[in-house]
Coordinates of N, CA and C in Angstrom, one line a residue:
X1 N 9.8 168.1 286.7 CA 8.9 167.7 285.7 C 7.4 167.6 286.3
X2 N 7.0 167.2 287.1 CA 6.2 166.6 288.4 C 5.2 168.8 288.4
X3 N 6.3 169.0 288.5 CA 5.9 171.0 288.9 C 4.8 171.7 287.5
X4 N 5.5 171.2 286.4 CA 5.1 171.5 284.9 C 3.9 170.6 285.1
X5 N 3.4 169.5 285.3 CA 2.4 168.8 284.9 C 1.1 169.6 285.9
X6 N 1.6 169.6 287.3 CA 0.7 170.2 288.2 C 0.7 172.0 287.4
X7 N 1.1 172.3 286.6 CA 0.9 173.4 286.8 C -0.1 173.4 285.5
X8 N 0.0 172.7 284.3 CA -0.7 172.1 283.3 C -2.1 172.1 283.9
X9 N -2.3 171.6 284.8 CA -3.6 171.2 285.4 C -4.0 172.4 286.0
X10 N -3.7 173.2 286.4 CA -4.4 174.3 287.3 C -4.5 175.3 286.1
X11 N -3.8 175.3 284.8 CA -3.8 175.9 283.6 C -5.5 175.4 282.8
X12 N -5.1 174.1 282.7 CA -6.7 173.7 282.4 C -8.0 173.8 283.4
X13 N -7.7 174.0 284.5 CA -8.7 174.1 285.7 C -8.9 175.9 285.6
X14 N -8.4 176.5 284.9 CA -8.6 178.2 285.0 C -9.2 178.0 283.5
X15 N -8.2 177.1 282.7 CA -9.7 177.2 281.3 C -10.9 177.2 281.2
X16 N -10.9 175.6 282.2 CA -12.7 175.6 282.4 C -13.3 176.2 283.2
X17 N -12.9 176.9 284.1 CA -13.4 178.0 284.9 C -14.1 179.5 283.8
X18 N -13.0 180.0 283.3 CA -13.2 180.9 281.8 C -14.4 180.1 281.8
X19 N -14.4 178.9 281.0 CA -15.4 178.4 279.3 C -16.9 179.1 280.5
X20 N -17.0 178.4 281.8 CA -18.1 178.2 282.4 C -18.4 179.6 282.8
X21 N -17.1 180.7 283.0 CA -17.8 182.2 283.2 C -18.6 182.8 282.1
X22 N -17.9 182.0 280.7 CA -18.5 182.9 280.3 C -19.5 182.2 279.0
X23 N -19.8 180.8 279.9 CA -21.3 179.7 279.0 C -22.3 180.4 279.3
X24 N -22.4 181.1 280.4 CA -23.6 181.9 280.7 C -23.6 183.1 280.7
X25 N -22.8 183.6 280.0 CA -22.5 185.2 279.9 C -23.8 185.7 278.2
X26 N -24.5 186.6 278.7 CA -25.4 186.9 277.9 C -25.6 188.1 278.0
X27 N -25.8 188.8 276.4 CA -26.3 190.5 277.0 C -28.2 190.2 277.8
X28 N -28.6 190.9 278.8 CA -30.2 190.7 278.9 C -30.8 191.3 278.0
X29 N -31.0 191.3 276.7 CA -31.9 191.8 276.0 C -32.6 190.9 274.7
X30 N -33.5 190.1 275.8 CA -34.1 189.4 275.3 C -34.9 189.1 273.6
X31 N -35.7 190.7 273.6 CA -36.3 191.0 272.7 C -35.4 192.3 272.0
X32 N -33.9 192.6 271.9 CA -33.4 193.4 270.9 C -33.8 192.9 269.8
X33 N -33.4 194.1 268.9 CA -33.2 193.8 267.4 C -31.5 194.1 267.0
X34 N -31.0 194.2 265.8 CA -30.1 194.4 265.2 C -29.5 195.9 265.8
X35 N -30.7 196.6 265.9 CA -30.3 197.9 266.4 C -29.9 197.9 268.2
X36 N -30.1 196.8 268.6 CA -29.7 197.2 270.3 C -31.2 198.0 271.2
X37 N -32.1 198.3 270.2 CA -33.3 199.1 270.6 C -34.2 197.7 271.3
X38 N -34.9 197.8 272.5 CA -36.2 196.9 272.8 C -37.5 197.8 272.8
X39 N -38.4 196.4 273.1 CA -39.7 196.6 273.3 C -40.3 197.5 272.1
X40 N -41.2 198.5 272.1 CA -42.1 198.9 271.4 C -40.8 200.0 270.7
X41 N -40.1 200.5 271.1 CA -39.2 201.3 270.5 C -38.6 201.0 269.6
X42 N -38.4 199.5 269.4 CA -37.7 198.7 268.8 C -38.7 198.8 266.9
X43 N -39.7 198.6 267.1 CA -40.6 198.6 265.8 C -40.5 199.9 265.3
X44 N -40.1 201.1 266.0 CA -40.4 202.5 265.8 C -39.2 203.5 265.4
X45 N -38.0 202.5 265.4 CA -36.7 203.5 265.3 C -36.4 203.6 264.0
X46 N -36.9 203.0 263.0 CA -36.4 203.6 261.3 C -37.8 204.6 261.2
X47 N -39.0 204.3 261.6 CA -39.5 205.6 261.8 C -39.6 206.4 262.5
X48 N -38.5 206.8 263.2 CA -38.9 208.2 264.8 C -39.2 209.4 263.8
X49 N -40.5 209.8 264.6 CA -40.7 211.0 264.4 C -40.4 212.2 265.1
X50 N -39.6 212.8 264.8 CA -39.0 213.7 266.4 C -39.7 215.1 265.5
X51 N -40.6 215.6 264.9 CA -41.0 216.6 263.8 C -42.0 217.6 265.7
X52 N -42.2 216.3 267.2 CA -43.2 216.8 268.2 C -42.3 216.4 269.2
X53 N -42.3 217.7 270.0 CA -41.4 217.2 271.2 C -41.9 216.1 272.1
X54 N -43.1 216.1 272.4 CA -42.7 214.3 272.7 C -42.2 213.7 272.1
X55 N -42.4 213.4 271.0 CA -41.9 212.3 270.3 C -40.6 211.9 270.0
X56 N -40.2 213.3 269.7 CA -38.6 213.6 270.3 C -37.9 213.2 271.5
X57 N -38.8 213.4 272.9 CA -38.0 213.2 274.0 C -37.9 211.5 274.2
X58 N -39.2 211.3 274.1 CA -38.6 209.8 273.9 C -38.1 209.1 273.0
X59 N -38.2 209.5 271.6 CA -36.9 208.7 271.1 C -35.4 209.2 272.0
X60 N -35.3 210.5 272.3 CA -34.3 210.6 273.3 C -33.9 209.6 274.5
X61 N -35.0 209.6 275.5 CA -35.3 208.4 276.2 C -35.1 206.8 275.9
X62 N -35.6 206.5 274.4 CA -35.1 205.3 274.0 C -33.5 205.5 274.2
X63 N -33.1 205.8 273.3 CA -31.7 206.4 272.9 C -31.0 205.7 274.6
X64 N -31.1 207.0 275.2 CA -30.5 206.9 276.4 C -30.4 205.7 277.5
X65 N -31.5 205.1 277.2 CA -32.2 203.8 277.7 C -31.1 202.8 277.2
X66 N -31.0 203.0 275.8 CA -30.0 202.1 274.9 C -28.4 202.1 275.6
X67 N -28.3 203.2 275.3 CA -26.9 203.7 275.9 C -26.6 203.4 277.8
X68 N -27.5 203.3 278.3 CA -27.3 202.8 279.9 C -27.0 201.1 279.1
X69 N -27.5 200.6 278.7 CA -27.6 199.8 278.3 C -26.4 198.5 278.0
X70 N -25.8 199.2 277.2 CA -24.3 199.1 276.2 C -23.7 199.5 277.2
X71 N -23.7 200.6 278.4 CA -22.6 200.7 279.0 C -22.3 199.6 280.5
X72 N -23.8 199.6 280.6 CA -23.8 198.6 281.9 C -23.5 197.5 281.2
X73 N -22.9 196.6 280.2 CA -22.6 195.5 280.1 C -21.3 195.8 279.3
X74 N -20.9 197.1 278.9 CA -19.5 197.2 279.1 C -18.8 196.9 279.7
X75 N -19.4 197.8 280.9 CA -18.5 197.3 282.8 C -18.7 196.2 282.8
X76 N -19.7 195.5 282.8 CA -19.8 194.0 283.0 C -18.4 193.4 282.6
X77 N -18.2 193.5 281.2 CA -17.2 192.9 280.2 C -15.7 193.4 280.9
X78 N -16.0 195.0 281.2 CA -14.7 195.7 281.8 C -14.1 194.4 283.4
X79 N -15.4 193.9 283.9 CA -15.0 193.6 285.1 C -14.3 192.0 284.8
X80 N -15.0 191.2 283.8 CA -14.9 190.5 283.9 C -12.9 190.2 283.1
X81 N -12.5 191.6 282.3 CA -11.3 191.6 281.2 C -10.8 191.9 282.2
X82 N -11.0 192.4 283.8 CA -10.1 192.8 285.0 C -9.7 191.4 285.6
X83 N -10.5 190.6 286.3 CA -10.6 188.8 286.5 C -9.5 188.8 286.1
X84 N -10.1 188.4 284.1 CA -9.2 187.7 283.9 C -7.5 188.0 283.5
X85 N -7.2 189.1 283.7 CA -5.9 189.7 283.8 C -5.0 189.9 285.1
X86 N -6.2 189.6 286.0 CA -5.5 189.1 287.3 C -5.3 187.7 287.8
X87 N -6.1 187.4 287.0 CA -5.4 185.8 286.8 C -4.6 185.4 286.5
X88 N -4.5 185.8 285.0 CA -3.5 186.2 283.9 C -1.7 186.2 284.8
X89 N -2.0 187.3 285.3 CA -0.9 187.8 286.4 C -0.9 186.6 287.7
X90 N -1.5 186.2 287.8 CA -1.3 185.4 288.8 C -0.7 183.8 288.8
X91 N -1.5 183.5 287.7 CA -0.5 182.6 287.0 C 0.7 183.1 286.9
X92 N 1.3 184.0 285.5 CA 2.5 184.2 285.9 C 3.6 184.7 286.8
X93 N 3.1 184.9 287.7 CA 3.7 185.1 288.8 C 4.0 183.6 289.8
X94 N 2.5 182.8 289.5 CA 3.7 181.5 290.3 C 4.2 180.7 289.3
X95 N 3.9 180.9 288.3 CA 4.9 180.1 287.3 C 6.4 180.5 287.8
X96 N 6.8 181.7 288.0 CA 7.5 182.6 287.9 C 8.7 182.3 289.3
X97 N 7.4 182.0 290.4 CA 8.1 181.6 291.7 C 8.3 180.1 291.8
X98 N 7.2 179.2 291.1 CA 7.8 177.6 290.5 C 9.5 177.4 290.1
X99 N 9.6 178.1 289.0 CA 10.8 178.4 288.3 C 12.1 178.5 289.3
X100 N 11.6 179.7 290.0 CA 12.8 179.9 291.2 C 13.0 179.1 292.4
X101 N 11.5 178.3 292.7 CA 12.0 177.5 293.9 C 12.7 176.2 292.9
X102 N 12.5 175.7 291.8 CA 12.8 174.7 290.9 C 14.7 175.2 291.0
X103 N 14.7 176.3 290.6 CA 16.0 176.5 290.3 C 17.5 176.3 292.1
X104 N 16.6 176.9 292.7 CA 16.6 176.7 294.1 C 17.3 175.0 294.3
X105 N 16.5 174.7 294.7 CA 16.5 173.1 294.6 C 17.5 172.4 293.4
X106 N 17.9 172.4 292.2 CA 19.1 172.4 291.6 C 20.4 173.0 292.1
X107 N 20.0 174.1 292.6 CA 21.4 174.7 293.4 C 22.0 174.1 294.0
X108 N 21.1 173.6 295.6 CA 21.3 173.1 296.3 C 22.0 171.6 295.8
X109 N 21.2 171.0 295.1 CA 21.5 169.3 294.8 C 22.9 169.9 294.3
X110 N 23.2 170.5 293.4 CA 24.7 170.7 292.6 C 25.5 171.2 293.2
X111 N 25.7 172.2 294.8 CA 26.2 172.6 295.7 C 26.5 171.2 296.7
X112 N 25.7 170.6 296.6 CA 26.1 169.1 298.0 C 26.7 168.2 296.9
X113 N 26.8 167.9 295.6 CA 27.2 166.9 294.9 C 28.7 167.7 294.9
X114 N 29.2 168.8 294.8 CA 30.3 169.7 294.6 C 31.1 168.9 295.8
X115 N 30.3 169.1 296.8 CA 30.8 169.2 298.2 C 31.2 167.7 298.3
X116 N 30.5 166.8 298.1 CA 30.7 164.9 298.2 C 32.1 165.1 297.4
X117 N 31.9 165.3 296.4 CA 33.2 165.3 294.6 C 34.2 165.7 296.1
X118 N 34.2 166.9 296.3 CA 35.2 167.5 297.1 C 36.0 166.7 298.4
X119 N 35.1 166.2 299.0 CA 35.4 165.1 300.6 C 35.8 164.1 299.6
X120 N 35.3 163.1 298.8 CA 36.3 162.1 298.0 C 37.5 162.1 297.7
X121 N 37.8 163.5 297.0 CA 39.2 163.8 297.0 C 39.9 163.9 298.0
X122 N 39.3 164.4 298.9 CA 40.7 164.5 300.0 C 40.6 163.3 300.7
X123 N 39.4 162.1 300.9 CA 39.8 161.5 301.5 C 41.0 160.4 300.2
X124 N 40.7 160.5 299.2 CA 41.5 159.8 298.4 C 43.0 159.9 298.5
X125 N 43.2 161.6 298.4 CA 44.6 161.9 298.5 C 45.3 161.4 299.8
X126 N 44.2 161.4 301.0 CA 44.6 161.6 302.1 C 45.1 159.6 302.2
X127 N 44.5 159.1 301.6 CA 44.7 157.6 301.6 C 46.2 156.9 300.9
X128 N 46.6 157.8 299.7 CA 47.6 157.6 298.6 C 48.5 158.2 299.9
X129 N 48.4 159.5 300.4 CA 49.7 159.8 301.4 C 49.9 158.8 302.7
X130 N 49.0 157.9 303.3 CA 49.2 157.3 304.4 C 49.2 155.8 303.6
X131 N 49.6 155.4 302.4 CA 49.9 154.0 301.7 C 51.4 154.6 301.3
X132 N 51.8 155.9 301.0 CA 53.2 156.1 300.2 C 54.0 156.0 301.9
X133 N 53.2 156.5 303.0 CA 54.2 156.2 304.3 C 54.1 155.0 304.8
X134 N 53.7 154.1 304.5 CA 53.1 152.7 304.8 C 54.5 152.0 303.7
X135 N 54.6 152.3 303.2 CA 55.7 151.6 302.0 C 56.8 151.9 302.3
X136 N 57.3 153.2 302.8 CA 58.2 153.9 302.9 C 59.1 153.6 304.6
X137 N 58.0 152.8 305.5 CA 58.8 152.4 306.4 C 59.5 151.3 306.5
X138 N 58.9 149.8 305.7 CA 60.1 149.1 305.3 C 61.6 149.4 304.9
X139 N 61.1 150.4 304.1 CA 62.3 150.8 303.7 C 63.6 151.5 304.4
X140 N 63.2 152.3 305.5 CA 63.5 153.2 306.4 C 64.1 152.0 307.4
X141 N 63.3 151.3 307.5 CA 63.8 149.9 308.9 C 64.7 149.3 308.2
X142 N 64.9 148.6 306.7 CA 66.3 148.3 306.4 C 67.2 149.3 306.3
X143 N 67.0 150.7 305.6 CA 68.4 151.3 306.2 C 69.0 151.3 307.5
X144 N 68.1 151.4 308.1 CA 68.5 151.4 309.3 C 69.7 150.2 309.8
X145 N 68.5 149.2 309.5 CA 69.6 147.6 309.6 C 70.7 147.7 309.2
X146 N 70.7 148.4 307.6 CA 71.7 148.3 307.2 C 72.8 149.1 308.1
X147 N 72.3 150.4 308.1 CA 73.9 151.3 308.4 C 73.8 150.5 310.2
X148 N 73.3 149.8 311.1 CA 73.9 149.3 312.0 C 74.6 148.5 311.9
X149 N 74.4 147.3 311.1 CA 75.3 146.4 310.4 C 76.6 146.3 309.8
X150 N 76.3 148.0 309.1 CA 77.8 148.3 308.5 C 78.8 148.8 309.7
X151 N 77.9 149.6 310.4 CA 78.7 149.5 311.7 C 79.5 149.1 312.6
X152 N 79.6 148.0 312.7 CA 79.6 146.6 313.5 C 80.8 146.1 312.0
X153 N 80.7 146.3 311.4 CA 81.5 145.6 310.4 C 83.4 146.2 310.7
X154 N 82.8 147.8 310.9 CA 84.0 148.5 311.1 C 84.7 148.3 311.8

């Protein structure tokens, strides 16, 4: 019971660990908009003019800028959904070895209680056989008396 409670606790000690990874988890993009676009780019993307190849390349450049963007805090997310699935695993895995040393330990207790049950009996029986020969020599010493006595009679 004692195993379940400690394990409760290191359950809630991994929760608040989570809450606190991820109280400060923030995309850095201070000044986005709706679109994921910053800075000056940001006022400019429902009108890009791409009609001039500059104008083109850097909305390209925004674009691409955006997309480093999104992806470096994918990984981020990727790294952090790795953590916590190795946690995940790690927990159940000593849950897993709790269980078996738990079960362990009932073996044993029910293996030595087997074993007491077992020495009781024999010494019990062994007690009932040395009380039925305990009784049984009175009886053996008057036959005896007896058939000398009859003896002697003859």
């Amino acid at each position: 019971m004692n195993t379940h409670h400690q394990l409760g606790v290191n359950t809630a000690n991994t929760n608040k660990s989570v809450e606190k990874l991820f109280s400060s988890f923030r995309i850095n993009c201070a000044d986005c908009n709706a679109s994921g676009v910053t800075g000056a780019a940001a006022s400019t993307v429902d009108g890009i003019n791409i009609s001039l190849q500059t104008t083109a390349d850097a909305a390209i450049q925004t674009i691409n800028t955006a997309i480093e963007t999104v992806s470096g805090e994918r990984s981020k997310l990727g790294a952090y959904q790795n953590r916590l699935d190795h946690t995940i695993n790690n927990l159940g895995t000593f849950l897993e070895n709790l269980s078996a040393a738990e079960s362990r330990i009932r073996d044993v207790d029910m293996a030595k209680e087997m074993m007491n049950q077992t020495k009781n009996n024999i010494h019990s029986q062994a007690a009932q056989a040395m009380l039925a020969q305990v009784n049984q020599q009175p009886q053996a010493i008057l036959q005896l008396l007896r058939e000398f006595l009859n003896g002697y009679k003859l």
